[in-house]
């Protein structure tokens, strides 16, 4: 578990939270940015035109708009570093002195950078700094006095994005004609060029800051997130932001999200009720149930309601019930015209990570995370079940083949081969799954590992994941449990929904699978393409390599 995520959270009063906020922050007028401290920039093809193995300062040509874009970042208080692979040093194509002359010329043209991080090796050296390894990103973060998760890296090829993700940083791809189509498909965040990337970094940074300083603290806030465990977990940072500005937080969730809701810090009371306009397999609308829900919401006596949704869901039916319940101030994201149902109608471009999308709604409602509370997913340790004693020491690899949506699950045949490859590489493998997935977990674990299918509820799974060295999982709830524990993820990510929105958030991640298959962006619950090609083409050795990239030890090695 990461150090910044080890603090146990209890149900707490807003008073305690607010005091901690004041004590922790330097000045109210100039709080620490919520998302990023630093921007890391690839050099060749990103800042300057790519001249292969260039040792000549005269050949340095900035990309269009680079100077002005970098100056906008500097003016916003972001620190800047260059992170660059220069294998020409290892190959003797230019000298260190020539490279320093090139870098001096880059600074003449583009202004000062706070740090330069160079990998002088080539692939054969097997170093941990040549991108896509995450070493340069970690080194840059250290040099700049921050952590990788508070950095965003801009680069022009897949290696840049992969290095960022493997370090737990955000990665923006700015494609050039040499960028491969599969690299563009796999990237979770793509901008047309460097100035556009910078604009979006600054926009996202701004979007999670409330437009006005917090006013009078809210007495009771009602927050709403209906849907599954994963949806609930990614809304956690936004709920903490609301909790920081409210004395009491009541959460309305659906039955499928209840177990995750119980794990979220900042929540004082939970109301569980299905919402038929959200549930994927909804029951008919029962007027009596709607009347009793409205009465229940009225009894909360909330000063405000913040209704969190995914982009394909509507907040408006609930907003009507909240109006009927007499709630005075209602905030939600809605592209649909809300009439008088919303006081704060917020809009978010597509592609923003779900936790940030929700944080930006909280900000529009006047709330932000206090300084010292990083915008990462978090769970209440006191709500987790104790980890079973018979699992051995921490550091095992959790392999979770299933998913509520089969389109996002790892094919059992592949999971079986992955279990075998991980075991052969010296990893201790725990195979997890729900009680309805026991046939699969048993089959997978027979190839190598311990079968925990059906042995855990969500709280128990959270405890097991928290002590893992890494989790190998599709786009499903346990990926977010891992993110919440700071445990690295090998993400077998079916592209049915955008990786940039639903990928593991702010945790070291390697994404595997084909991002360009026909299921892309279909939101299909079961795979629409014969053979599940987005995931079935993964080679188990890629998983073993990913764990090495993530510095997850396998005991015996290979
Ligand atoms: Zn290196």
PDB file of N, CA, C and O in Angstrom, residues 224-225 278 307-311 313-315 332-333 354 357 361:
ATOM      1  N   UNK A 224     -25.603  11.212  -4.377  1.00  0.00           N
ATOM      2  CA  UNK A 224     -26.292  10.102  -5.012  1.00  0.00           C
ATOM      3  C   UNK A 224     -25.357   9.429  -6.008  1.00  0.00           C
ATOM      4  O   UNK A 224     -24.722  10.100  -6.832  1.00  0.00           O
ATOM      5  N   UNK A 225     -25.220   8.113  -5.914  1.00  0.00           N
ATOM      6  CA  UNK A 225     -24.548   7.363  -6.965  1.00  0.00           C
ATOM      7  C   UNK A 225     -25.206   6.007  -7.035  1.00  0.00           C
ATOM      8  O   UNK A 225     -25.005   5.168  -6.155  1.00  0.00           O
ATOM      9  N   UNK A 278     -31.788   3.888 -13.947  1.00  0.00           N
ATOM     10  CA  UNK A 278     -30.340   3.689 -13.944  1.00  0.00           C
ATOM     11  C   UNK A 278     -29.993   2.209 -14.101  1.00  0.00           C
ATOM     12  O   UNK A 278     -29.079   1.847 -14.843  1.00  0.00           O
ATOM     13  N   UNK A 307     -25.928  14.926  -7.484  1.00  0.00           N
ATOM     14  CA  UNK A 307     -26.328  13.665  -8.122  1.00  0.00           C
ATOM     15  C   UNK A 307     -25.248  13.255  -9.123  1.00  0.00           C
ATOM     16  O   UNK A 307     -25.072  13.898 -10.163  1.00  0.00           O
ATOM     17  N   UNK A 308     -24.504  12.200  -8.812  1.00  0.00           N
ATOM     18  CA  UNK A 308     -23.431  11.720  -9.676  1.00  0.00           C
ATOM     19  C   UNK A 308     -23.972  10.645 -10.616  1.00  0.00           C
ATOM     20  O   UNK A 308     -24.717   9.752 -10.198  1.00  0.00           O
ATOM     21  N   UNK A 309     -23.570  10.733 -11.878  1.00  0.00           N
ATOM     22  CA  UNK A 309     -24.000   9.773 -12.897  1.00  0.00           C
ATOM     23  C   UNK A 309     -22.831   9.501 -13.853  1.00  0.00           C
ATOM     24  O   UNK A 309     -21.863  10.260 -13.893  1.00  0.00           O
ATOM     25  N   UNK A 310     -22.953   8.418 -14.628  1.00  0.00           N
ATOM     26  CA  UNK A 310     -22.063   8.227 -15.774  1.00  0.00           C
ATOM     27  C   UNK A 310     -22.651   8.956 -16.971  1.00  0.00           C
ATOM     28  O   UNK A 310     -23.820   9.345 -16.958  1.00  0.00           O
ATOM     29  N   UNK A 311     -21.838   9.102 -18.025  1.00  0.00           N
ATOM     30  CA  UNK A 311     -22.258   9.973 -19.126  1.00  0.00           C
ATOM     31  C   UNK A 311     -23.520   9.489 -19.834  1.00  0.00           C
ATOM     32  O   UNK A 311     -24.251  10.285 -20.411  1.00  0.00           O
ATOM     33  N   UNK A 313     -26.096   8.104 -18.346  1.00  0.00           N
ATOM     34  CA  UNK A 313     -27.222   8.052 -17.418  1.00  0.00           C
ATOM     35  C   UNK A 313     -27.810   9.443 -17.235  1.00  0.00           C
ATOM     36  O   UNK A 313     -27.115  10.447 -17.389  1.00  0.00           O
ATOM     37  N   UNK A 314     -29.084   9.492 -16.887  1.00  0.00           N
ATOM     38  CA  UNK A 314     -29.739  10.774 -16.667  1.00  0.00           C
ATOM     39  C   UNK A 314     -29.967  11.017 -15.178  1.00  0.00           C
ATOM     40  O   UNK A 314     -30.477  10.146 -14.468  1.00  0.00           O
ATOM     41  N   UNK A 315     -29.599  12.208 -14.726  1.00  0.00           N
ATOM     42  CA  UNK A 315     -29.854  12.597 -13.338  1.00  0.00           C
ATOM     43  C   UNK A 315     -31.246  13.188 -13.168  1.00  0.00           C
ATOM     44  O   UNK A 315     -31.694  13.423 -12.044  1.00  0.00           O
ATOM     45  N   UNK A 332     -26.069  18.520 -10.797  1.00  0.00           N
ATOM     46  CA  UNK A 332     -25.864  17.277 -11.553  1.00  0.00           C
ATOM     47  C   UNK A 332     -25.252  17.610 -12.900  1.00  0.00           C
ATOM     48  O   UNK A 332     -25.298  18.760 -13.361  1.00  0.00           O
ATOM     49  N   UNK A 333     -24.654  16.604 -13.512  1.00  0.00           N
ATOM     50  CA  UNK A 333     -24.188  16.724 -14.892  1.00  0.00           C
ATOM     51  C   UNK A 333     -25.369  16.391 -15.798  1.00  0.00           C
ATOM     52  O   UNK A 333     -26.021  15.362 -15.604  1.00  0.00           O
ATOM     53  N   UNK A 354     -13.453   9.118 -14.743  1.00  0.00           N
ATOM     54  CA  UNK A 354     -14.673   9.193 -13.935  1.00  0.00           C
ATOM     55  C   UNK A 354     -14.449   9.865 -12.577  1.00  0.00           C
ATOM     56  O   UNK A 354     -15.280  10.677 -12.164  1.00  0.00           O
ATOM     57  N   UNK A 357     -14.307  13.494 -13.309  1.00  0.00           N
ATOM     58  CA  UNK A 357     -15.602  13.964 -13.785  1.00  0.00           C
ATOM     59  C   UNK A 357     -16.494  14.256 -12.575  1.00  0.00           C
ATOM     60  O   UNK A 357     -17.142  15.307 -12.501  1.00  0.00           O
ATOM     61  N   UNK A 361     -17.934  17.933 -10.757  1.00  0.00           N
ATOM     62  CA  UNK A 361     -19.306  18.268 -10.345  1.00  0.00           C
ATOM     63  C   UNK A 361     -19.322  18.755  -8.898  1.00  0.00           C
ATOM     64  O   UNK A 361     -19.985  19.757  -8.582  1.00  0.00           O
TER      65      UNK A 361
END
